[in-house]
Short mmCIF file of C-alpha atoms in Angstrom, two decimals:
data_model
loop_
_atom_site.label_atom_id
_atom_site.label_comp_id
_atom_site.label_asym_id
_atom_site.label_seq_id
_atom_site.Cartn_x
_atom_site.Cartn_y
_atom_site.Cartn_z
CA MET G 1 82.76 -166.44 143.12
CA SER G 2 83.05 -162.77 143.94
CA ILE G 3 80.69 -160.29 142.37
CA THR G 4 83.62 -157.95 141.78
CA LEU G 5 85.38 -160.62 139.71
CA GLU G 6 82.28 -161.15 137.59
CA ARG G 7 81.86 -157.45 136.97
CA LEU G 8 85.55 -157.11 136.08
CA LYS G 9 85.23 -159.97 133.63
CA GLN G 10 82.33 -158.23 131.91
CA LEU G 11 84.41 -155.05 131.68
CA PHE G 12 87.30 -157.00 130.18
CA ALA G 13 85.01 -158.62 127.66
CA ALA G 14 83.59 -155.28 126.59
CA LYS G 15 87.00 -153.73 126.10
CA PHE G 16 89.32 -156.41 124.82
CA ASP G 17 89.21 -159.40 122.51
CA PHE G 18 89.87 -162.06 125.18
CA ASN G 19 87.77 -165.13 125.62
CA ILE G 20 86.12 -164.53 128.98
CA GLU G 21 86.91 -168.15 129.95
CA GLU G 22 90.60 -167.22 129.90
CA LEU G 23 90.12 -164.84 132.79
CA LYS G 24 90.97 -166.70 136.01
CA PRO G 25 91.90 -165.05 139.31
CA ALA G 26 95.51 -166.16 138.87
CA THR G 27 95.79 -164.94 135.27
CA THR G 28 98.41 -162.23 135.01
CA LEU G 29 97.91 -159.03 133.04
CA GLU G 30 101.23 -159.72 131.38
CA TYR G 31 99.89 -163.07 130.14
CA LEU G 32 96.93 -161.22 128.64
CA GLY G 33 99.34 -158.95 126.81
CA LEU G 34 98.18 -155.76 128.51
CA ASP G 35 100.70 -152.95 128.55
CA SER G 36 100.80 -149.93 130.83
CA LEU G 37 98.65 -147.87 128.47
CA ASP G 38 95.98 -150.59 128.36
CA ILE G 39 95.92 -150.69 132.14
CA ILE G 40 95.62 -146.91 132.47
CA GLU G 41 92.71 -146.98 130.03
CA PHE G 42 91.12 -149.91 131.87
CA MET G 43 91.45 -148.14 135.25
CA PHE G 44 89.18 -145.43 133.85
CA ASP G 45 86.53 -148.05 133.02
CA ILE G 46 86.90 -149.59 136.48
CA GLU G 47 86.40 -146.20 138.12
CA ASN G 48 83.23 -145.69 136.12
CA GLU G 49 81.87 -149.17 136.75
CA PHE G 50 82.49 -149.27 140.51
CA LYS G 51 82.05 -145.53 141.18
CA ILE G 52 85.43 -145.36 142.85
CA LYS G 53 88.53 -143.24 142.46
CA ILE G 54 91.83 -144.98 142.01
CA PRO G 55 94.55 -142.65 143.35
CA ASP G 56 97.77 -142.34 141.32
CA GLN G 57 100.42 -144.89 142.28
CA GLU G 58 97.96 -147.11 144.14
CA PHE G 59 96.98 -149.62 141.51
CA ARG G 60 99.91 -152.00 141.49
CA VAL G 61 98.36 -155.20 140.23
CA ARG G 62 99.85 -158.30 138.63
CA THR G 63 96.93 -160.70 138.44
CA ILE G 64 93.18 -160.51 138.05
CA GLN G 65 92.87 -161.40 141.76
CA ASP G 66 95.09 -158.43 142.66
CA MET G 67 92.71 -156.29 140.68
CA VAL G 68 89.66 -157.72 142.49
CA ASP G 69 91.31 -157.10 145.88
CA ALA G 70 92.28 -153.55 144.98
CA VAL G 71 88.79 -152.72 143.75
CA ASP G 72 87.19 -154.21 146.87
CA ARG G 73 89.58 -152.23 149.04
CA PHE G 74 88.77 -148.94 147.27
CA ILE G 75 85.05 -149.66 147.51
CA SER G 76 85.22 -150.23 151.26
CA GLU G 77 87.57 -147.26 151.88
CA GLN G 78 85.61 -144.85 149.77
CA SER G 79 82.13 -145.84 150.94
CA ILE G 80 82.93 -144.74 154.51
CA GLY G 81 82.70 -141.02 153.95
CA SER G 82 79.79 -141.12 151.53
CA MET S 1 119.67 -139.59 89.51
CA LYS S 2 115.93 -139.43 89.85
CA ARG S 3 114.12 -142.72 90.22
CA ARG S 4 110.70 -143.69 88.88
CA VAL S 5 107.84 -144.26 91.30
CA ALA S 6 105.09 -146.86 90.89
CA VAL S 7 101.72 -146.97 92.61
CA THR S 8 101.25 -150.60 93.66
CA GLY S 9 98.42 -150.50 96.18
CA LEU S 10 95.11 -148.69 96.65
CA GLY S 11 92.77 -148.52 99.64
CA ILE S 12 89.66 -146.47 100.29
CA ILE S 13 87.00 -145.76 102.90
CA SER S 14 84.45 -143.36 101.46
CA PRO S 15 80.83 -142.23 101.36
CA CYS S 16 80.63 -144.04 97.99
CA GLY S 17 81.98 -147.38 99.13
CA ASN S 18 84.55 -148.98 101.39
CA ASN S 19 86.53 -150.84 98.76
CA ILE S 20 88.01 -149.85 95.41
CA ASP S 21 85.66 -151.85 93.18
CA GLU S 22 82.48 -150.62 94.84
CA PHE S 23 83.79 -147.04 94.91
CA SER S 24 84.75 -147.19 91.24
CA ALA S 25 81.40 -148.65 90.15
CA ASN S 26 79.39 -146.12 92.17
CA LEU S 27 81.30 -143.16 90.79
CA MET S 28 80.98 -144.32 87.18
CA ALA S 29 77.25 -144.84 87.76
CA GLY S 30 76.92 -141.34 89.19
CA LYS S 31 75.72 -142.61 92.55
CA SER S 32 75.90 -139.99 95.27
CA GLY S 33 76.97 -140.67 98.85
CA VAL S 34 75.41 -137.42 100.05
CA ARG S 35 72.40 -137.84 102.35
CA ARG S 36 70.66 -136.56 105.45
CA ILE S 37 72.97 -136.71 108.47
CA SER S 38 72.19 -139.74 110.60
CA SER S 39 73.11 -138.29 114.02
CA ALA S 40 70.53 -136.99 116.45
CA TYR S 41 72.10 -133.51 116.48
CA SER S 42 71.18 -132.96 112.82
CA SER S 43 67.83 -131.49 113.90
CA LEU S 44 69.79 -128.59 115.45
CA LEU S 45 71.59 -127.70 112.24
CA SER S 46 70.41 -125.50 109.41
CA VAL S 47 72.30 -127.72 106.95
CA LYS S 48 71.35 -131.34 107.58
CA ILE S 49 73.24 -133.06 104.76
CA ALA S 50 76.70 -134.59 104.50
CA ALA S 51 78.54 -137.46 102.87
CA GLU S 52 78.94 -139.92 105.73
CA VAL S 53 80.84 -143.19 105.64
CA ASP S 54 78.91 -146.33 106.51
CA PHE S 55 81.62 -147.87 108.68
CA ASN S 56 81.79 -150.72 111.12
CA PRO S 57 85.22 -150.44 112.77
CA PHE S 58 85.07 -154.03 114.00
CA ASN S 59 85.51 -155.14 110.38
CA TYR S 60 88.96 -153.57 110.35
CA VAL S 61 90.49 -153.18 113.81
CA THR S 62 90.45 -155.02 117.13
CA LYS S 63 88.07 -154.24 119.98
CA ARG S 64 90.97 -152.71 121.90
CA GLN S 65 91.84 -150.48 118.93
CA VAL S 66 88.23 -149.35 118.59
CA SER S 67 88.25 -147.85 122.07
CA SER S 68 91.75 -146.41 121.81
CA MET S 69 91.47 -144.74 118.40
CA ASP S 70 89.50 -141.86 117.01
CA ARG S 71 87.23 -142.62 114.07
CA VAL S 72 89.75 -140.87 111.79
CA ASN S 73 92.50 -143.30 112.86
CA GLN S 74 90.23 -146.27 112.21
CA PHE S 75 89.50 -144.94 108.71
CA ALA S 76 93.22 -144.49 108.04
CA LEU S 77 94.12 -147.99 109.23
CA ALA S 78 91.27 -149.54 107.24
CA ALA S 79 92.36 -147.79 104.02
CA ALA S 80 96.00 -148.69 104.69
CA SER S 81 95.14 -152.35 105.22
CA GLN S 82 93.44 -152.50 101.81
CA ALA S 83 96.37 -150.78 100.11
CA TRP S 84 98.86 -153.07 101.85
CA LYS S 85 96.95 -156.18 100.84
CA ASP S 86 96.59 -154.91 97.28
CA SER S 87 100.33 -154.28 97.01
CA GLU S 88 101.75 -157.06 99.23
CA PRO S 89 105.14 -155.36 99.32
CA SER S 90 106.65 -158.11 101.56
CA LEU S 91 109.45 -156.14 103.21
CA ASP S 92 112.22 -157.71 105.25
CA ALA S 93 113.65 -156.03 108.35
CA LYS S 94 116.22 -154.02 106.40
CA GLU S 95 113.68 -152.92 103.81
CA ARG S 96 111.27 -151.75 106.49
CA GLU S 97 113.88 -149.17 107.52
CA ARG S 98 113.61 -147.74 104.01
CA ALA S 99 109.81 -147.59 104.08
CA GLY S 100 107.72 -144.81 105.56
CA VAL S 101 104.29 -143.29 106.09
CA TYR S 102 103.00 -139.83 105.12
CA ILE S 103 99.40 -139.15 106.06
CA GLY S 104 97.41 -135.95 105.61
CA SER S 105 94.62 -134.81 107.90
CA GLY S 106 93.07 -131.42 108.42
CA MET S 107 91.48 -131.87 111.82
CA GLY S 108 92.90 -135.08 113.34
CA GLY S 109 90.83 -136.62 116.12
CA GLY S 110 87.85 -134.28 115.87
CA ASN S 111 85.34 -136.73 117.31
CA THR S 112 87.50 -137.23 120.39
CA ILE S 113 87.82 -133.48 120.96
CA GLU S 114 84.07 -133.12 120.74
CA ASP S 115 83.46 -135.97 123.21
CA LEU S 116 86.05 -134.47 125.53
CA TYR S 117 84.46 -131.03 125.62
CA ASP S 118 81.00 -132.53 125.91
CA GLN S 119 82.11 -134.45 129.00
CA LEU S 120 83.99 -131.52 130.54
CA PHE S 121 81.71 -128.59 129.88
CA LYS S 122 78.30 -130.13 129.55
CA HIS S 123 78.52 -132.98 132.05
CA ASN S 124 81.07 -131.36 134.39
CA ALA S 125 83.26 -134.45 134.28
CA ASP S 126 86.22 -134.22 136.63
CA ARG S 127 88.30 -136.61 134.54
CA VAL S 128 88.58 -137.57 130.87
CA LYS S 129 89.45 -140.68 128.91
CA PRO S 130 93.11 -141.50 129.59
CA LEU S 131 94.03 -141.96 125.94
CA THR S 132 92.53 -138.63 124.85
CA VAL S 133 95.91 -137.10 124.01
CA LEU S 134 96.80 -140.07 121.82
CA MET S 135 93.45 -139.96 120.03
CA VAL S 136 93.41 -136.23 119.40
CA MET S 137 96.97 -135.79 118.15
CA ASN S 138 97.04 -135.27 114.42
CA ASN S 139 99.89 -137.71 113.82
CA ALA S 140 98.04 -140.67 115.38
CA SER S 141 96.89 -142.10 112.04
CA ALA S 142 100.37 -142.14 110.53
CA SER S 143 101.79 -143.54 113.74
CA HIS S 144 99.27 -146.40 113.91
CA ILE S 145 100.00 -147.35 110.29
CA SER S 146 103.75 -147.27 110.91
CA ILE S 147 103.34 -149.54 113.94
CA GLU S 148 100.91 -151.91 112.23
CA TYR S 149 103.25 -152.61 109.29
CA GLY S 150 106.58 -152.06 111.03
CA LEU S 151 107.61 -149.26 108.67
CA SER S 152 110.49 -147.52 110.41
CA GLY S 153 111.54 -144.89 107.88
CA PRO S 154 110.07 -141.38 107.94
CA CYS S 155 106.59 -141.09 109.48
CA LEU S 156 105.07 -137.65 109.03
CA THR S 157 101.70 -135.96 109.17
CA LEU S 158 100.89 -133.19 106.74
CA SER S 159 98.16 -130.76 107.61
CA THR S 160 97.27 -128.37 104.81
CA ALA S 161 93.48 -128.43 105.17
CA CYS S 162 91.87 -129.67 101.94
CA ALA S 163 95.20 -130.32 100.23
CA SER S 164 96.64 -132.40 103.12
CA SER S 165 96.60 -135.81 101.51
CA ALA S 166 97.60 -134.56 98.05
CA ASN S 167 100.64 -133.02 99.73
CA ALA S 168 101.24 -136.27 101.62
CA ILE S 169 101.29 -138.28 98.38
CA GLY S 170 103.34 -135.66 96.54
CA GLU S 171 105.97 -135.40 99.27
CA ALA S 172 106.08 -139.21 99.61
CA PHE S 173 106.60 -139.43 95.84
CA ARG S 174 109.63 -137.17 96.18
CA GLN S 175 111.01 -139.27 99.04
CA VAL S 176 110.99 -142.38 96.84
CA ARG S 177 112.06 -140.56 93.67
CA ASP S 178 115.04 -138.93 95.37
CA GLY S 179 116.21 -142.18 96.96
CA TYR S 180 115.54 -141.56 100.66
CA VAL S 181 113.18 -144.53 100.84
CA ASP S 182 111.97 -147.31 98.55
CA VAL S 183 108.38 -147.75 99.72
CA MET S 184 105.85 -145.27 101.15
CA LEU S 185 102.31 -145.62 102.40
CA ALA S 186 100.76 -142.24 101.66
CA GLY S 187 97.31 -140.74 101.78
CA GLY S 188 94.96 -139.08 104.18
CA ALA S 189 91.99 -139.37 106.49
CA GLU S 190 89.30 -137.09 107.84
CA ALA S 191 86.35 -137.64 110.17
CA PHE S 192 85.02 -134.30 111.30
CA LEU S 193 81.28 -134.62 110.78
CA THR S 194 80.67 -133.75 114.41
CA TYR S 195 78.09 -131.34 115.73
CA GLY S 196 80.77 -128.74 116.47
CA GLY S 197 82.55 -129.37 113.19
CA LEU S 198 79.40 -128.90 111.15
CA ARG S 199 78.50 -125.79 113.14
CA CYS S 200 81.90 -124.28 112.26
CA TRP S 201 81.38 -124.89 108.57
CA GLU S 202 77.80 -123.68 108.74
CA SER S 203 79.03 -120.35 110.14
CA LEU S 204 81.48 -119.92 107.27
CA ARG S 205 78.45 -119.87 104.93
CA VAL S 206 80.01 -122.14 102.36
CA LEU S 207 77.78 -125.20 102.76
CA ALA S 208 75.29 -126.26 100.11
CA VAL S 209 71.59 -125.87 100.72
CA GLU S 210 69.75 -129.16 100.68
CA ASP S 211 68.18 -129.92 97.29
CA PRO S 212 64.42 -129.72 97.91
CA ASP S 213 63.66 -132.72 95.72
CA ASP S 214 66.54 -135.04 96.59
CA PRO S 215 69.14 -134.46 99.35
CA SER S 216 71.66 -136.64 97.47
CA LYS S 217 71.70 -134.06 94.65
CA SER S 218 72.71 -131.12 96.82
CA CYS S 219 76.30 -130.74 95.65
CA LYS S 220 76.37 -129.11 92.19
CA PRO S 221 79.91 -128.21 91.07
CA PHE S 222 80.31 -125.96 88.01
CA SER S 223 76.57 -125.55 87.88
CA LYS S 224 74.76 -122.22 87.75
CA ASN S 225 72.47 -123.31 90.59
CA ARG S 226 75.31 -124.44 92.86
CA SER S 227 74.91 -123.41 96.48
CA GLY S 228 78.14 -124.56 98.11
CA LEU S 229 80.08 -127.58 99.24
CA VAL S 230 78.84 -130.69 101.03
CA LEU S 231 81.09 -131.96 103.80
CA GLY S 232 82.25 -135.55 103.71
CA GLU S 233 84.54 -137.92 105.55
CA GLY S 234 86.75 -140.82 104.58
CA ALA S 235 90.28 -142.01 103.95
CA ALA S 236 92.47 -143.16 101.10
CA VAL S 237 95.95 -144.66 101.14
CA VAL S 238 98.24 -145.66 98.28
CA VAL S 239 101.45 -147.68 98.26
CA LEU S 240 104.26 -145.92 96.40
CA GLU S 241 107.23 -148.02 95.43
CA GLU S 242 110.47 -147.52 93.55
CA MET S 243 109.75 -148.72 90.01
CA GLU S 244 112.56 -151.24 89.61
CA ARG S 245 111.70 -152.91 92.87
CA ALA S 246 108.02 -153.10 91.89
CA VAL S 247 108.83 -154.52 88.45
CA ASN S 248 111.35 -157.03 89.79
CA ARG S 249 108.94 -158.51 92.30
CA GLY S 250 106.17 -158.66 89.69
CA ALA S 251 103.87 -156.26 91.52
CA LEU S 252 100.66 -155.11 89.89
CA ILE S 253 101.43 -151.51 88.96
CA HIS S 254 98.35 -149.30 88.86
CA ALA S 255 100.22 -146.32 87.46
CA GLU S 256 103.41 -144.30 87.65
CA ILE S 257 103.33 -141.07 89.58
CA VAL S 258 105.26 -138.54 87.53
CA GLY S 259 104.43 -135.02 88.62
CA TYR S 260 103.77 -132.97 91.74
CA GLY S 261 103.23 -129.25 92.01
CA SER S 262 103.21 -127.53 95.38
CA THR S 263 102.54 -123.80 95.69
CA SER S 264 101.03 -121.24 98.00
CA ASP S 265 98.78 -118.37 96.95
CA ALA S 266 100.37 -116.14 99.60
CA PHE S 267 97.23 -114.08 99.27
CA HIS S 268 94.17 -114.85 101.42
CA THR S 269 93.04 -117.65 103.74
CA THR S 270 89.75 -118.46 102.02
CA LYS S 271 89.72 -116.59 98.71
CA PRO S 272 91.72 -118.61 96.19
CA SER S 273 94.09 -117.16 93.62
CA PHE S 274 93.99 -118.61 90.14
CA GLU S 275 97.66 -117.75 89.66
CA GLY S 276 98.66 -119.94 92.60
CA GLN S 277 96.54 -122.81 91.31
CA ALA S 278 97.85 -122.39 87.77
CA ARG S 279 101.44 -122.38 88.98
CA ALA S 280 100.84 -125.66 90.85
CA MET S 281 99.49 -127.28 87.67
CA SER S 282 102.33 -125.91 85.54
CA GLU S 283 104.94 -127.01 88.06
CA ALA S 284 103.51 -130.53 88.12
CA LEU S 285 103.56 -130.68 84.29
CA LYS S 286 107.09 -129.32 84.13
CA GLY S 287 108.38 -131.76 86.73
CA ALA S 288 106.80 -134.62 84.80
CA GLY S 289 108.28 -133.39 81.54
CA LEU S 290 104.80 -133.24 80.03
CA LEU S 291 102.86 -130.78 77.92
CA PRO S 292 99.29 -129.74 78.73
CA GLU S 293 98.09 -131.76 75.71
CA ASP S 294 99.43 -134.92 77.36
CA ILE S 295 96.77 -134.79 80.09
CA ASP S 296 93.73 -136.97 79.28
CA TYR S 297 91.64 -136.36 82.40
CA ILE S 298 91.59 -133.82 85.22
CA ASN S 299 89.95 -134.50 88.55
CA ALA S 300 89.09 -130.96 89.59
CA HIS S 301 89.13 -129.68 93.13
CA GLY S 302 85.56 -128.65 92.21
CA THR S 303 84.09 -127.83 95.59
CA ALA S 304 80.90 -126.22 94.20
CA THR S 305 81.57 -122.90 95.84
CA ARG S 306 81.38 -120.00 93.40
CA TRP S 307 84.93 -118.85 94.08
CA ASN S 308 86.42 -122.27 93.56
CA ASP S 309 84.55 -123.16 90.42
CA LEU S 310 85.22 -119.88 88.66
CA LEU S 311 88.86 -119.53 89.63
CA GLU S 312 89.77 -123.19 89.09
CA THR S 313 88.21 -122.98 85.62
CA ARG S 314 90.17 -119.82 84.96
CA ALA S 315 93.39 -121.45 86.20
CA MET S 316 92.86 -124.46 83.93
CA ARG S 317 92.23 -122.12 80.97
CA LYS S 318 95.51 -120.35 81.68
CA VAL S 319 97.56 -123.54 81.89
CA PHE S 320 95.90 -125.58 79.15
CA ASP S 321 95.11 -122.76 76.69
CA ASP S 322 92.91 -123.97 73.79
CA TYR S 323 93.38 -127.61 74.72
CA VAL S 324 91.36 -126.95 77.88
CA TYR S 325 88.14 -127.48 75.92
CA LYS S 326 89.26 -130.92 74.78
CA VAL S 327 90.18 -132.47 78.13
CA PRO S 328 87.43 -133.98 80.29
CA VAL S 329 87.34 -132.45 83.78
CA SER S 330 85.11 -133.73 86.54
CA SER S 331 84.37 -132.98 90.15
CA THR S 332 83.58 -136.21 91.91
CA LYS S 333 82.94 -134.17 95.07
CA SER S 334 79.42 -134.01 93.63
CA MET S 335 79.18 -137.66 94.81
CA HIS S 336 81.63 -138.24 97.70
CA GLY S 337 81.42 -134.73 99.08
CA HIS S 338 84.35 -132.69 100.29
CA THR S 339 86.30 -135.08 102.46
CA MET S 340 88.72 -132.33 103.51
CA GLY S 341 92.09 -133.80 104.47
CA ALA S 342 91.21 -137.06 102.72
CA SER S 343 90.04 -135.48 99.49
CA GLY S 344 93.41 -135.23 97.72
CA ALA S 345 94.10 -138.95 98.19
CA ILE S 346 90.54 -140.04 97.42
CA GLU S 347 90.56 -138.02 94.20
CA PHE S 348 94.05 -139.20 93.26
CA ILE S 349 92.59 -142.72 93.41
CA VAL S 350 89.63 -141.56 91.27
CA SER S 351 92.17 -140.35 88.71
CA LEU S 352 94.08 -143.65 88.75
CA LEU S 353 90.79 -145.51 88.26
CA ALA S 354 90.20 -143.43 85.12
CA ILE S 355 93.43 -144.94 83.79
CA LYS S 356 92.50 -148.43 84.92
CA ASN S 357 88.96 -148.29 83.53
CA GLN S 358 89.76 -146.15 80.46
CA ALA S 359 86.70 -144.24 81.53
CA VAL S 360 86.00 -140.94 83.28
CA PRO S 361 83.52 -140.39 86.10
CA PRO S 362 80.93 -137.63 85.79
CA THR S 363 80.22 -134.39 87.59
CA ILE S 364 76.68 -135.11 88.71
CA ASN S 365 73.87 -132.60 89.33
CA LEU S 366 75.05 -130.47 86.42
CA ASP S 367 71.78 -129.60 84.73
CA GLN S 368 72.17 -125.84 84.58
CA PRO S 369 75.61 -125.01 83.18
CA ASP S 370 77.23 -121.85 84.48
CA PRO S 371 78.22 -119.73 81.46
CA GLU S 372 81.37 -118.70 83.30
CA CYS S 373 82.35 -122.36 83.66
CA ASP S 374 82.62 -123.51 80.06
CA LEU S 375 84.79 -126.66 80.10
CA ASP S 376 83.84 -130.28 79.47
CA TYR S 377 82.86 -131.27 83.01
CA VAL S 378 81.50 -134.69 81.94
CA PRO S 379 77.99 -133.73 83.05
CA ASN S 380 75.91 -136.34 84.83
CA ILE S 381 76.92 -139.44 82.88
CA GLY S 382 80.25 -141.24 83.20
CA ARG S 383 82.08 -141.72 79.93
CA LYS S 384 83.42 -145.15 78.96
CA GLY S 385 85.85 -146.04 76.22
CA VAL S 386 87.98 -142.92 76.69
CA LYS S 387 91.71 -143.07 76.01
CA VAL S 388 93.24 -142.18 79.37
CA ASN S 389 97.01 -142.41 79.64
CA THR S 390 97.81 -139.47 81.87
CA VAL S 391 95.76 -137.86 84.63
CA MET S 392 95.94 -134.77 86.82
CA SER S 393 94.34 -134.35 90.24
CA ASN S 394 93.91 -130.87 91.74
CA SER S 395 93.67 -130.03 95.43
CA PHE S 396 93.44 -126.47 96.73
CA ALA S 397 93.18 -125.60 100.39
CA PHE S 398 92.01 -122.92 102.77
CA GLY S 399 95.17 -121.13 103.73
CA GLY S 400 96.15 -120.93 100.08
CA THR S 401 98.07 -124.21 99.67
CA ASN S 402 97.79 -125.83 96.25
CA ALA S 403 98.83 -129.39 95.42
CA VAL S 404 98.61 -131.04 92.02
CA LEU S 405 99.47 -134.67 91.24
CA ILE S 406 100.05 -136.26 87.83
CA ALA S 407 100.14 -139.99 87.15
CA ARG S 408 100.38 -142.01 83.97
CA LYS S 409 99.70 -145.46 82.65
CA ILE S 410 102.68 -147.76 82.55
CA LYS S 411 101.93 -149.13 79.10
CA GLU S 412 100.37 -146.39 77.05
CA VAL S 413 97.27 -146.95 75.01
CA ALA S 414 97.70 -145.73 71.42
#
């Protein structure tokens, strides 16, 4: 299981009232009841946790796996110049 | 035709307890919520005392709400939830359109502003919490309550400093009385015991000096050795309901709200005018169709600043004439501190509890009477077995706004 997924799960658990067992890669954010405001707030936590910057308009995610992929992509893109 | 307005629900978060029974018992026992400030920054302050609320937000709101709300919003929701549960107004979809929320707050999301500036200026953050706007805005508390209970009538925030929540309750009373709505959640919340907030008050030179023997005794209203006000925080919300509706559904009616006076000194931002205060009291009496002699207890604004204590006493003398020496008056700020935007609602609840308990809470720390303040301030010991049918609660604000509320018992005690 990816380390990114585990770290995201911990972030979810700290922020929301979900049972961490509910969080599977295929789980959709809609299923979790997250609205756009929740996601914007959560993006801030993700940026802090992974030391990345998520550019506006580039975080189009539907599932937890989409989120993992996006985070991994930003990590690899943004580690190049640093 | 004017309708009658019942109070059917009470909720409180305060330095003297986070539910009505505990709050009531502590006040009657003269127990102070004033203490040394718990935060680390207190060592930087010259005044290290305040009346803080012992509050675990997870007892009241979800984890998600904790991170997306300022402390003041959490207080407001917690007080509203108690009031709602106490009243159980059970509104259907149509009735919810005729139900609203009026909340008073002086400073809104003060903790969030402080965190924001700390991050920006001290830690050079290049970005801030995404929900900052929604946590700082002063109408957040009212909005969260409206959403939580699906109340889709008027939802307003009143900000008149220390009179905010008395104005909120008074204006909500008029909304129900005049037929615009049938149910209102009204009250106020304040949570501004931040480092910056305390610094601001410190600079105004109105804060009490810590009592050398016992920090909890630092607030001394109407006392010759008073040294100023003690800041507090908290929230209080009441449910106001059209009387017939409340009676028909068999609601427990705490009291009937009958009078509201709203005036401005139009004089000075910090120096009060006794004329403005007296007019607010007289207006409230007139609107209620009552005489001064009908009032059985007054909860004074009683901040323990010299200007307030002298001028409020003078204003009460003017309105109540000779009867002023017969009516018990207390400042419970001596115990719960000055909770700013929440104080009007908290003290309105204190007044209603005087009716409920047929007892009046004391003004504590009154060992050295001020000769210029010569009323019956119920010094130090709460008084039980007092006939209390009708009560008045005074709130006077920086800026010169005065708000006075009058409530009475539904079935009068002879």
